[in-house]
Coordinates of C-alpha atoms and ligand atoms in Angstrom, one line a residue:
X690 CA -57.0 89.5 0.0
X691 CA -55.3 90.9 -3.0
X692 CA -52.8 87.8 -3.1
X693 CA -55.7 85.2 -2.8
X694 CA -57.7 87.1 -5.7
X695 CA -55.0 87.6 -8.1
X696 CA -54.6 83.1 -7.2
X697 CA -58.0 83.1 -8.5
X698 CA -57.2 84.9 -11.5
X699 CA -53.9 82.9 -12.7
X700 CA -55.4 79.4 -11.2
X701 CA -58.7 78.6 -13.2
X702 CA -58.4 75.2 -12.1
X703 CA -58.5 76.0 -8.3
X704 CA -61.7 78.6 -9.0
X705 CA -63.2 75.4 -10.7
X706 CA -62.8 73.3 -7.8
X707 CA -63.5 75.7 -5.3
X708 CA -67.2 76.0 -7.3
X709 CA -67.4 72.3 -7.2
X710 CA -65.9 71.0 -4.3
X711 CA -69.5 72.2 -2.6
X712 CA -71.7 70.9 -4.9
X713 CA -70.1 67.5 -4.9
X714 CA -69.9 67.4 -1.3
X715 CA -73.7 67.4 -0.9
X716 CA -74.4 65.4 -3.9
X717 CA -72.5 62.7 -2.0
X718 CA -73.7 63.1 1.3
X719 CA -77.4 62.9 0.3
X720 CA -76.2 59.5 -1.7
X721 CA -75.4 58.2 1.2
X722 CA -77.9 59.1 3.1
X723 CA -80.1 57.3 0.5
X724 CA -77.9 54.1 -0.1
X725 CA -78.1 53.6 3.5
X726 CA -81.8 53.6 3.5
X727 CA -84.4 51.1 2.8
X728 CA -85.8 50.5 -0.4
X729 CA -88.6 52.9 -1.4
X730 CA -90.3 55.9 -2.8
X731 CA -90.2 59.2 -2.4
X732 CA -93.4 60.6 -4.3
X733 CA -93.9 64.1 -5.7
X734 CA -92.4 67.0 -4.8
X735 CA -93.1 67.6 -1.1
X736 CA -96.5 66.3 -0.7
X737 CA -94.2 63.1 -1.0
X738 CA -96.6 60.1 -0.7
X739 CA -98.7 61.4 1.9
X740 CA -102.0 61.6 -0.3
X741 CA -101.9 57.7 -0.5
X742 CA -100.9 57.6 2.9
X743 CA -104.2 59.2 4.4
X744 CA -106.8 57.9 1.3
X745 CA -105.8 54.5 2.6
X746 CA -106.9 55.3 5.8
X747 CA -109.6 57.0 4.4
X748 CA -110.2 54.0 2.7
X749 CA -112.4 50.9 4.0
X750 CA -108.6 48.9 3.9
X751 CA -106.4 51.2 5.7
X752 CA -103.4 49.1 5.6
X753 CA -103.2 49.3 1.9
X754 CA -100.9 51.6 1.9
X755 CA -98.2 49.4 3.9
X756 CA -99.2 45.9 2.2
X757 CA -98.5 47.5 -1.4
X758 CA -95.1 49.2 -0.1
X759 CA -94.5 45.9 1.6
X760 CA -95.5 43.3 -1.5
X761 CA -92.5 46.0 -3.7
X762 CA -90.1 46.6 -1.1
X763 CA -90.4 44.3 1.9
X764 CA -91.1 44.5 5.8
X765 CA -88.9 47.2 5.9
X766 CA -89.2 50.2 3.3
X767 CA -88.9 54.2 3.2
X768 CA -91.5 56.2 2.0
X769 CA -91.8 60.3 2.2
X770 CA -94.9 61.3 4.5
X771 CA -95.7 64.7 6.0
X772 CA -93.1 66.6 4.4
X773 CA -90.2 63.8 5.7
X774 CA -88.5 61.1 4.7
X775 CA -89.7 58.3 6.9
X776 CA -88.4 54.9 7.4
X777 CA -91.7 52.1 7.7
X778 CA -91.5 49.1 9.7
X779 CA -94.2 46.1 9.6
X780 CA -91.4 43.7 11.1
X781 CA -92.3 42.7 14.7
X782 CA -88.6 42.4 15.9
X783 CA -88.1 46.2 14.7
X784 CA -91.1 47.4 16.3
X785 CA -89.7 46.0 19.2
X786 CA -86.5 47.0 18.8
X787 CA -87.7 50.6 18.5
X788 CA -89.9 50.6 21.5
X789 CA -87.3 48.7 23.9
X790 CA -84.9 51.3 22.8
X791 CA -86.2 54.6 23.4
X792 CA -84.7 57.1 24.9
X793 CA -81.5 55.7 23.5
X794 CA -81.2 55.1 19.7
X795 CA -84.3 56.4 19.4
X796 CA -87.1 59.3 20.6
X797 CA -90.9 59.6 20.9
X798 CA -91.3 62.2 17.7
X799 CA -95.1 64.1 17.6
X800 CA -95.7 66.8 15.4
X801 CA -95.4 70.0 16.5
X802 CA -99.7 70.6 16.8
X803 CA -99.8 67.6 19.8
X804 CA -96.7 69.1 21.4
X805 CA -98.1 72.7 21.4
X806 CA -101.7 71.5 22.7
X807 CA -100.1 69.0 26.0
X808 CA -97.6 71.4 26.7
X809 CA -94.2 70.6 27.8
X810 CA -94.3 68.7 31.1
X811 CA -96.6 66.6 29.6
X812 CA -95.7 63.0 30.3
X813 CA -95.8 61.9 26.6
X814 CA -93.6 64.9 25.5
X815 CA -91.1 64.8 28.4
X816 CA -88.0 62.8 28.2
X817 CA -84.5 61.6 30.6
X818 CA -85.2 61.4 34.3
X819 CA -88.7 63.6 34.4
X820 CA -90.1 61.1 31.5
X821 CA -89.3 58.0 33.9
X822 CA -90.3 59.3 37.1
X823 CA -93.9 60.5 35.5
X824 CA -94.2 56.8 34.2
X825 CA -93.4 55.1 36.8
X826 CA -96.1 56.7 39.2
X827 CA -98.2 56.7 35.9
X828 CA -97.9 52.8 36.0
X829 CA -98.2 52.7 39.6
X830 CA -101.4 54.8 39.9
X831 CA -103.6 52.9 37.2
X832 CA -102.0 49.5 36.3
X833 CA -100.7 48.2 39.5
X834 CA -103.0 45.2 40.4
X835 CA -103.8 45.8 44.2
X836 CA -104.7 49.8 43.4
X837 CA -106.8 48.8 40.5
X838 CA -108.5 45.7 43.3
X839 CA -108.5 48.4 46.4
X840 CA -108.9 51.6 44.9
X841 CA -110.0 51.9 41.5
X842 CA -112.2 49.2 41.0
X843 CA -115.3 50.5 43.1
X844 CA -115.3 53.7 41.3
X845 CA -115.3 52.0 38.1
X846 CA -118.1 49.2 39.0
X847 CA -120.6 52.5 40.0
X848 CA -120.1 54.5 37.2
X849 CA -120.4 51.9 34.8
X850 CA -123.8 50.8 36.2
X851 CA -124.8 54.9 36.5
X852 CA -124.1 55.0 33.1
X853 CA -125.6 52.0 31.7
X854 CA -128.1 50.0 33.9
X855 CA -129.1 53.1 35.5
X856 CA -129.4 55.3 32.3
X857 CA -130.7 53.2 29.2
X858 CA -134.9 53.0 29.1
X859 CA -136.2 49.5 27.5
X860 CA -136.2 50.3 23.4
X861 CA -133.9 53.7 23.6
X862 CA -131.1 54.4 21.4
X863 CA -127.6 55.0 22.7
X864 CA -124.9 56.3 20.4
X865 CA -122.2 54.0 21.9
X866 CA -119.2 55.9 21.7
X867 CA -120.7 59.1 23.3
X868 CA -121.9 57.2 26.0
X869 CA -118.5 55.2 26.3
X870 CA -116.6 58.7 26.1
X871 CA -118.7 59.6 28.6
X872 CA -118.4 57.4 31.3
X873 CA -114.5 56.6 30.7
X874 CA -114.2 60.2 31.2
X875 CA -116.1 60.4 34.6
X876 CA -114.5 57.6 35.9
X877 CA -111.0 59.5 34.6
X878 CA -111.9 62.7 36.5
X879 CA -113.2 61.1 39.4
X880 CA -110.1 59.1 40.1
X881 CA -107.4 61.8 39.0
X882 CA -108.7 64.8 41.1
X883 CA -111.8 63.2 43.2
X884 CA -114.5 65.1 41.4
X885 CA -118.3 63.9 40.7
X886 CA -119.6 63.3 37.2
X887 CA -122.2 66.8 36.6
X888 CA -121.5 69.9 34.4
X889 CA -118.3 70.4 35.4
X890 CA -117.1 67.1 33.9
X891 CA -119.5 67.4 31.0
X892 CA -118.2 71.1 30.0
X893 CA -114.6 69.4 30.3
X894 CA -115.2 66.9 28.0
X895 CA -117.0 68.7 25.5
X896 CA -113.4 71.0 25.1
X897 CA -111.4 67.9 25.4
X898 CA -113.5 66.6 22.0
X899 CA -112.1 70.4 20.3
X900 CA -108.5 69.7 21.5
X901 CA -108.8 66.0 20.0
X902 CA -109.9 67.6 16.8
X903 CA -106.9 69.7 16.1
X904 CA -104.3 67.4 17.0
X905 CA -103.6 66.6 13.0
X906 CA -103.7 70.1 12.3
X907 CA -101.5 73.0 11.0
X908 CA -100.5 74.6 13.8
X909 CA -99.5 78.6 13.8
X910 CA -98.6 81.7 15.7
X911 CA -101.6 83.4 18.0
X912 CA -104.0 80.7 17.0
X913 CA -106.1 81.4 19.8
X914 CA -106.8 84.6 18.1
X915 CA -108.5 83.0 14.8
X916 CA -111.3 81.0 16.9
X917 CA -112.7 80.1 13.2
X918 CA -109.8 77.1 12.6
X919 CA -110.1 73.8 13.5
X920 CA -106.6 74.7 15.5
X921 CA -107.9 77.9 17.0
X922 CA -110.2 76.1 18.9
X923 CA -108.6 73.7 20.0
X924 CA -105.7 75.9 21.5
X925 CA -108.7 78.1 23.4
X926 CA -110.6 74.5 24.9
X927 CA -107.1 73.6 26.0
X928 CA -106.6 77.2 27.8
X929 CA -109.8 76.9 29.2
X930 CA -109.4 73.4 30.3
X931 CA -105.9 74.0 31.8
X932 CA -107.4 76.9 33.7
X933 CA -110.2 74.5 35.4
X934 CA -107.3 71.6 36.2
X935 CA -105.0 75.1 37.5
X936 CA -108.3 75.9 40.0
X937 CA -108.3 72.4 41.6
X938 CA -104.5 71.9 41.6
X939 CA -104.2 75.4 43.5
X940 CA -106.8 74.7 45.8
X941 CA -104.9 71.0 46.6
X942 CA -101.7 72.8 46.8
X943 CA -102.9 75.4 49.5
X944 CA -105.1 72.4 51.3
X945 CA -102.0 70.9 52.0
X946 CA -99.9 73.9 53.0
X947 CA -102.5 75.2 55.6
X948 CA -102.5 72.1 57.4
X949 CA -106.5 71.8 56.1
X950 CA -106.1 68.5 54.5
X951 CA -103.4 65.5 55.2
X952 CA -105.1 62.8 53.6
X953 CA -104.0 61.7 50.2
X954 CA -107.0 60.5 48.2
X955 CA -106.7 60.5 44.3
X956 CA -103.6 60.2 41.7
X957 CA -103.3 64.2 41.4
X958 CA -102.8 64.4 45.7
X959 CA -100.2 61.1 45.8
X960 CA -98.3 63.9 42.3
X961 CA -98.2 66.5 44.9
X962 CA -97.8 64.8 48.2
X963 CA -95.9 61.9 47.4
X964 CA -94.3 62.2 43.7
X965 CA -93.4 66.1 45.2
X966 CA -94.0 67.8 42.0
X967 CA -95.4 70.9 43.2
X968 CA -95.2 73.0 40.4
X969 CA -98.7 74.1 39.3
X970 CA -97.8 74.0 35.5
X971 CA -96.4 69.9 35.7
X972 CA -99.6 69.1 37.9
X973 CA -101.8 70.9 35.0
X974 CA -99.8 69.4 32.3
X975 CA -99.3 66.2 34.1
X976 CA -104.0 65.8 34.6
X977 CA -104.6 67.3 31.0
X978 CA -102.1 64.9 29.3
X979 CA -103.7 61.9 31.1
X980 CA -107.2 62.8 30.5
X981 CA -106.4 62.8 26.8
X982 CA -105.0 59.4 26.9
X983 CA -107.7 58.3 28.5
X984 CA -110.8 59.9 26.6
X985 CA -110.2 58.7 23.4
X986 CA -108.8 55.3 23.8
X987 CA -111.0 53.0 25.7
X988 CA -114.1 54.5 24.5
X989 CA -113.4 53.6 21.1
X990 CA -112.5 50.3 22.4
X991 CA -115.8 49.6 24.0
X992 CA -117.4 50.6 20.9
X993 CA -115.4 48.2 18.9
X994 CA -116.1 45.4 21.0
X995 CA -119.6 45.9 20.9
X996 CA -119.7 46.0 16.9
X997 CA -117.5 42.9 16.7
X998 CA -120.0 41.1 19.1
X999 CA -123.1 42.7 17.5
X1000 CA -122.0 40.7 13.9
X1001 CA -120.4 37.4 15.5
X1002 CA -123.7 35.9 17.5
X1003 CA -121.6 33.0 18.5
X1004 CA -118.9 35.1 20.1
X1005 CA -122.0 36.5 21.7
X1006 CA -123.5 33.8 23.0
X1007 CA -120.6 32.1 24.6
X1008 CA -119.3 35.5 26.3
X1009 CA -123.0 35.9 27.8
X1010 CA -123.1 32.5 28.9
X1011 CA -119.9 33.0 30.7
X1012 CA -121.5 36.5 32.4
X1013 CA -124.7 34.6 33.3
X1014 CA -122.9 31.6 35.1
X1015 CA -120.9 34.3 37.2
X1016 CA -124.1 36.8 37.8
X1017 CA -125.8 33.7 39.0
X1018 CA -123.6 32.4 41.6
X1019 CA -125.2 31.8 45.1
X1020 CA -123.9 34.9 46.8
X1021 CA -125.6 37.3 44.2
X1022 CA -123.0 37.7 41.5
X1023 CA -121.6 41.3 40.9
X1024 CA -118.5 42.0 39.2
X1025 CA -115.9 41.6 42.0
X1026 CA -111.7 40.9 41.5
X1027 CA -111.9 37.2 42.3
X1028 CA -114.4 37.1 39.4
X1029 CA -112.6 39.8 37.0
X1030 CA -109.3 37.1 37.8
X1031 CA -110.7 33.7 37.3
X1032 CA -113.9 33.7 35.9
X1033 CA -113.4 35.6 32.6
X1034 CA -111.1 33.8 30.5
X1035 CA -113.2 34.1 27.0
X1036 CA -114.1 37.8 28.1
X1037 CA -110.3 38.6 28.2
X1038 CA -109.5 36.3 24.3
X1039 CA -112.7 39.2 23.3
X1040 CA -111.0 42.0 24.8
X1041 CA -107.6 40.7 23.2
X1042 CA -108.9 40.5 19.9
X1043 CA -111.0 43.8 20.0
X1044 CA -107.3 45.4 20.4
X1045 CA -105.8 43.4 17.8
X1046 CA -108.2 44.3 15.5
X1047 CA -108.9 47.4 16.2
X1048 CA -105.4 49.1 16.4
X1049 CA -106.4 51.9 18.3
X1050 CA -102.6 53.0 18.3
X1051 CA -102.1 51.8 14.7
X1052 CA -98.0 52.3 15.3
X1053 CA -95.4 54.8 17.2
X1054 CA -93.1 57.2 15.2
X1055 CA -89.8 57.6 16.4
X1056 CA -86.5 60.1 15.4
X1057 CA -83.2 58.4 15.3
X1058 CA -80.9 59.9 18.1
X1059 CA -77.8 58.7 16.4
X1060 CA -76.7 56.2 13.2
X1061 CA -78.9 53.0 13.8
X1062 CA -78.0 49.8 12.1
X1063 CA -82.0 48.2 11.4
X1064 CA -81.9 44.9 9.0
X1065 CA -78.8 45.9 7.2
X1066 CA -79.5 49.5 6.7
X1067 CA -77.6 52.2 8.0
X1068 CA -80.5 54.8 9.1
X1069 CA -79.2 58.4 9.5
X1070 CA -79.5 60.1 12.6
X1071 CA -82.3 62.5 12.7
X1072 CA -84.5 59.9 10.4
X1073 CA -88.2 59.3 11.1
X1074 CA -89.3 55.8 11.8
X1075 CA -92.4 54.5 11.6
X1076 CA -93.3 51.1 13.9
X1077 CA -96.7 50.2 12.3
X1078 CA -98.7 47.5 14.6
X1079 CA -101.4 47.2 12.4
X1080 CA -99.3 45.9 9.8
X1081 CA -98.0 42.9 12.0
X1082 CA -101.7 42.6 13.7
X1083 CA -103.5 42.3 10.3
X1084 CA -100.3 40.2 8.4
X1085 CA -101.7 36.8 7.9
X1086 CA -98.2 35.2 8.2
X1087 CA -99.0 35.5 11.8
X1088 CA -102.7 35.3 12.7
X1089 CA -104.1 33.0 10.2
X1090 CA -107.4 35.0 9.0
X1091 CA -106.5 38.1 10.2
X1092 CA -109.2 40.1 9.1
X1093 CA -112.0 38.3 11.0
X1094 CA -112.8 38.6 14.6
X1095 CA -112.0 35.1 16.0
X1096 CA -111.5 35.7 19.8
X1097 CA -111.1 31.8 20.0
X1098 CA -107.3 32.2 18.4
X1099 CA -106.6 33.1 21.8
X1100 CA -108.0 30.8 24.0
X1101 CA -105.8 28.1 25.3
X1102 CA -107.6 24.6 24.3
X1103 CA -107.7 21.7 26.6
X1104 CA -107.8 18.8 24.4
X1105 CA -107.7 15.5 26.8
X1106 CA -106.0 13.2 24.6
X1107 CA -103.0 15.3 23.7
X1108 CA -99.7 14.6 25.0
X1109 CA -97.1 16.6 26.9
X1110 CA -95.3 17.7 23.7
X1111 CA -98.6 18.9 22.2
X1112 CA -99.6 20.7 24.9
X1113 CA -96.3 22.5 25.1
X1114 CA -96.3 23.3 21.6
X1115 CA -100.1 24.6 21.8
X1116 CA -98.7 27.4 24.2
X1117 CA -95.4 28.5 22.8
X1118 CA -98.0 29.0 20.0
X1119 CA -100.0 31.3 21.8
X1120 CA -97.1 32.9 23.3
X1121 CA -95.7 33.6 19.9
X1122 CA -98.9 35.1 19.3
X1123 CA -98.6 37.2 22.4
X1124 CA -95.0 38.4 21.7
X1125 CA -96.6 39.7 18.4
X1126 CA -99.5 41.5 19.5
X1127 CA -98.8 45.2 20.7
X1128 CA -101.4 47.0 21.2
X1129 CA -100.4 48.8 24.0
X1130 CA -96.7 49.7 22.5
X1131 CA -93.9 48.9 25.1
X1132 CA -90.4 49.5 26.4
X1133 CA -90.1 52.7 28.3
X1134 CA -93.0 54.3 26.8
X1135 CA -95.2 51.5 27.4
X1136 CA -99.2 52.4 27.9
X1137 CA -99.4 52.8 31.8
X1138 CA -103.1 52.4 31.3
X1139 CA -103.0 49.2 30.0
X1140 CA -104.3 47.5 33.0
X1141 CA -106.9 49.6 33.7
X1142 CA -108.4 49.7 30.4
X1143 CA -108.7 45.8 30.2
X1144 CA -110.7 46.4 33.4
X1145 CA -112.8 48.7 32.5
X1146 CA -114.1 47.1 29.7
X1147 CA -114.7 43.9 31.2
X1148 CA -116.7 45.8 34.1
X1149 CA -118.5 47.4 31.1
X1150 CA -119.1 43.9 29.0
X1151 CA -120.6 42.0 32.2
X1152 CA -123.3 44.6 32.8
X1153 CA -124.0 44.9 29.0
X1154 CA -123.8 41.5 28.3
X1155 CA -125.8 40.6 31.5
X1156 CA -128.5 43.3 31.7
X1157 CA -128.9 43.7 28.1
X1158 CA -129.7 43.0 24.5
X1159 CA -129.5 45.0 21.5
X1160 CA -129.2 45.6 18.1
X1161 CA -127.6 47.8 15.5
X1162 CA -129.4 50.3 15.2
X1163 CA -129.1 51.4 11.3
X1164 CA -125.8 51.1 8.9
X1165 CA -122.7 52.1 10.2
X1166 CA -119.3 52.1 8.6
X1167 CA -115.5 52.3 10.4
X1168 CA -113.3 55.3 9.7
X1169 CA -109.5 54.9 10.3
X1170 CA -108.2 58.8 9.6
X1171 CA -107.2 60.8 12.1
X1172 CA -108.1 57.7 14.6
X1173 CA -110.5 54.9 14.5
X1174 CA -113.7 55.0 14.8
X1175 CA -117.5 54.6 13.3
X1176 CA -119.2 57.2 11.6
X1177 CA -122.2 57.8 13.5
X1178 CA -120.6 56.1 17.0
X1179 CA -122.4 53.0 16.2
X1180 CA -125.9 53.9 17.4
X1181 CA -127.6 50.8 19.7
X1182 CA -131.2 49.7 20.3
X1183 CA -131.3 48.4 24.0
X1184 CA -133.6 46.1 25.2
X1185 CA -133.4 44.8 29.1
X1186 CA -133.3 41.2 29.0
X1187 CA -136.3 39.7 30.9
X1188 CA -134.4 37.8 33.7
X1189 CA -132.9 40.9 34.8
X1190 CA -136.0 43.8 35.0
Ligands
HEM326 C1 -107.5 50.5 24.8 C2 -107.0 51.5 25.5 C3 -105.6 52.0 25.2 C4 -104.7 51.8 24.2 C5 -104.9 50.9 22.9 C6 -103.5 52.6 24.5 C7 -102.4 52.6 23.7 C8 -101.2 53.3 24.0 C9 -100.0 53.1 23.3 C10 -99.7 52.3 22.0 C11 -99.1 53.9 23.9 C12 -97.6 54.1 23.5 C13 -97.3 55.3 22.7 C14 -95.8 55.5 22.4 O1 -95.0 54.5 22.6 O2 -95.4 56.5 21.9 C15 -99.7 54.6 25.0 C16 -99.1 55.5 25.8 C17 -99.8 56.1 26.8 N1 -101.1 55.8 27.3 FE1 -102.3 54.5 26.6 N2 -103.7 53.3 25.6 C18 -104.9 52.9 26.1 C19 -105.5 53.4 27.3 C20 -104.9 54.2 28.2 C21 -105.5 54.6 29.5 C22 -106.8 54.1 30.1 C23 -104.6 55.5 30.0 C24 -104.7 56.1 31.4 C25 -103.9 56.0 32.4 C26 -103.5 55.7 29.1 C27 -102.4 56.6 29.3 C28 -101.3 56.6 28.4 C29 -100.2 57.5 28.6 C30 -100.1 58.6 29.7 C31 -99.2 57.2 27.6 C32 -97.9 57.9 27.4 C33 -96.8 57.1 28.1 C34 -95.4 57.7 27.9 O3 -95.2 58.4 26.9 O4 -94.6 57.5 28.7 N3 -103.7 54.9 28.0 N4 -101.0 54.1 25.0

């Protein structure tokens, strides 16, 4: 010790380097972390340039933000968002580089509010073997086409007409969304754990709404303690939720062990039975996670349809006369498979540009899991990514009008005088368009519910389409921050159309 002092004292030069040698070190090492990055800004001080980030989706244009950053910096640009450096993509082979590669150069990254409130089996927070064996049943259980055809479907066709032909008086008002929430969410509950639309369901959902509401916020210790916070609440709905889902996995769980029950009869018996995940706190984790994805996603997308329909009367008109010539077949009509297959091609171009417009996932983010080489730059490990699908949905290099509803764009057109090589080009066309869309993400974390949604709302558009008409009823505006949506759920006048009463 004394030696190394008394070298200190005769070598100034060494105590200057020593004091330097640190400094320099990180000086150089945060260079290259930002040489390697993609052009960009950083903002102010912490708050970074997340102020801009949410007024733009506060704003009636919520992809300002990007298409600013973009018109400066290119597809590809970094920006400094809720208190990180993040790395923004709006190039369509990115996005799908990032997706295709999860798990490997890159992993799913929520902030730490969603992880607290799914918990963490959940199968959007899980990752390695657990991850692909929950989305592979996942996929199995609601988009697999002879499930959705033999098992799914009739539960879907009844509680669509019990919520809308059955429910809605000549003149009334419906608030769309809450009744779309509401019936997506039955049908959920029913086909997840077998159980019948009443106050059960309806106390579930209410609490579900709370949890929704403090995904985006600040999350802290005992929470559950300070029921005055937006993120108070929403950890006590998700305790009291888990606890119901905990009462009917339990009673499952000893149905089977007695020897009560053999027969395997919704998605939460085949997790037990078949899947053998017997742990009670998966199973709870496994239903609550699912019933999230499902309650706020294809509600909204019902609602959006309707709006897009309500101001484009000629998209209108030709997706009711498709409905009309199918309810008026000989043998009665009804929404059946063959007809949900063959008979809807316009209703499925509406449904595919509801999504595209819409952007009910408006983009992933991603972490880096190691060094990753995107267009020439060398992001670090550890480095948040954002994949932004509105960006490429709404980028008019690749849907020509982007901003207006034109389900046409997708309709493949039969023109008799055109030639082999036309034709061909017409549908590498509108696969190109295809391979740009994402509306449903993809690669291993694709949307296993993508299947089931596009059903659902095409059971939902032939009995509104068929049974009713309507119209707005008062101004309503979209709101893109935390998620999508109208501002008052886009309230309806519904009138039954004369042929059908
Ligand atoms: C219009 C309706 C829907 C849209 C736009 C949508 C969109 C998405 C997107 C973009 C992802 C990928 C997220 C990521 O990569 O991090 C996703 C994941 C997921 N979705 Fe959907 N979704 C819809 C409906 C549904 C439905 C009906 C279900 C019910 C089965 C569902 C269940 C899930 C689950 C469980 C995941 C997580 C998958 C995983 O992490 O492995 N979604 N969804």
């Amino acid at each position: 010790m004394k030696n190394w002092i008394s070298t200190l004292e005769f070598e100034p030069l060494l105590l200057l380097v020593l004091l330097i040698l640190p400094v320099a070190v990180i000086w150089f090492a945060r260079k290259r972390s930002r040489l390697s990055l993609p052009p960009g800004k950083q903002g102010f001080p912490l708050v970074g340039e997340t102020m801009q980030f949410i007024s733009a989706y506060r704003s009636d244009h919520p992809n300002s933000f990007m298409d600013e950053r973009m018109e400066m910096h290119g597809q590809v640009f970094t920006s400094h968002v809720f208190g990180e450096t993040t790395v923004f993509s709006s190039d369509p082979d990115v996005n799908r580089h990032v997706l295709q590669k999860e798990g490997r150069l890159f992993q799913s990254s929520y902030p730490s509010s969603i992880g607290a409130l799914l918990g963490k089996n959940s199968i959007v927070i899980s990752r390695g073997p657990y991850h692909k064996q929950l989305h592979s049943f996942t996929l199995a259980s609601f988009s697999n086409q002879t499930v959705l055809r033999d098992c799914l479907l009739s539960d879907i066709d009844r509680l669509i007409r019990q919520n809308t032909i059955d429910a809605w008086k000549d003149g009334q008002t419906v608030i769309l969304h809450e009744q779309a929430k509401k019936m997506t969410f039955e049908i959920a509950v029913k086909q997840l754990m077998s159980r019948k639309p009443g106050e059960w369901t309806d106390g579930l959902r209410r609490d579900y709404g709370l949890v929704i509401d403090g995904f985006l916020s600040i999350p802290f210790p005992f929470a559950r303690l300070l029921p005055f916070t937006i993120y108070g609440r929403a950890i006590r709905a998700k305790l009291r939720i888990a606890q119901q889902i905990r009462s009917v996995v339990t009673e499952k769980i000893r149905g089977f062990a007695s020897g009560v029950r053999s027969d395997v009869v919704d998605v939460l018996d085949k997790l037990l039975m078949e899947e053998g995940i017997k742990e009670e706190d998966k199973a709870v984790d496994y239903v609550f996670s699912l019933l999230v994805g499902i309650h706020e996603t294809t509600s909204i997308a019902m609602t959006c349809v309707v709006k897009f329909l309500t101001e484009n009367p000629a998209a209108m008109a030709e997706l009711r006369k498709e409905h009309d010539k199918i309810k008026n077949q000989p043998d009665g009509g009804g929404f059946t498979w063959n007809n949900y297959k063959n008979m809807m091609p316009f209703t499925q171009c509406v449904i595919t540009e509801t999504l595209r417009m819409s952007n009910i996932a408006s983009g992933v983010f991603r972490r880096c899991a190691t060094d990753v080489d995107i267009k020439g730059f060398k992001i670090p490990k550890g480095r948040k990514i954002f994949a932004s699908f509105r960006a490429v949905h709404m980028n008019e290099d690749y849907f020509e009008d982007a901003r207006t509803f034109n389900p046409w764009r997708w309709m493949k057109k039969v023109d008799e005088d055109e030639t082999e090589e036309d034709s061909k080009k017409k549908t590498a066309t509108a696969s190109d368009k295809k391979r740009l869309l994402c509306v449903f993400g993809g690669g291993p974390r694709l949307c296993p519910g993508y299947e089931l949604s596009r059903l659902e709302l095409c059971v939902f558009l032939h009995y509104l389409v068929t049974s009713f008409t309507w119209d707005a009823a008062g101004e309503d505006s979209m709101i893109f921050f935390p998620t999508i949506r109208t501002v008052k759920g886009f309230p309806i006048r519904v009138s039954h159309r004369s042929s059908c009463k």
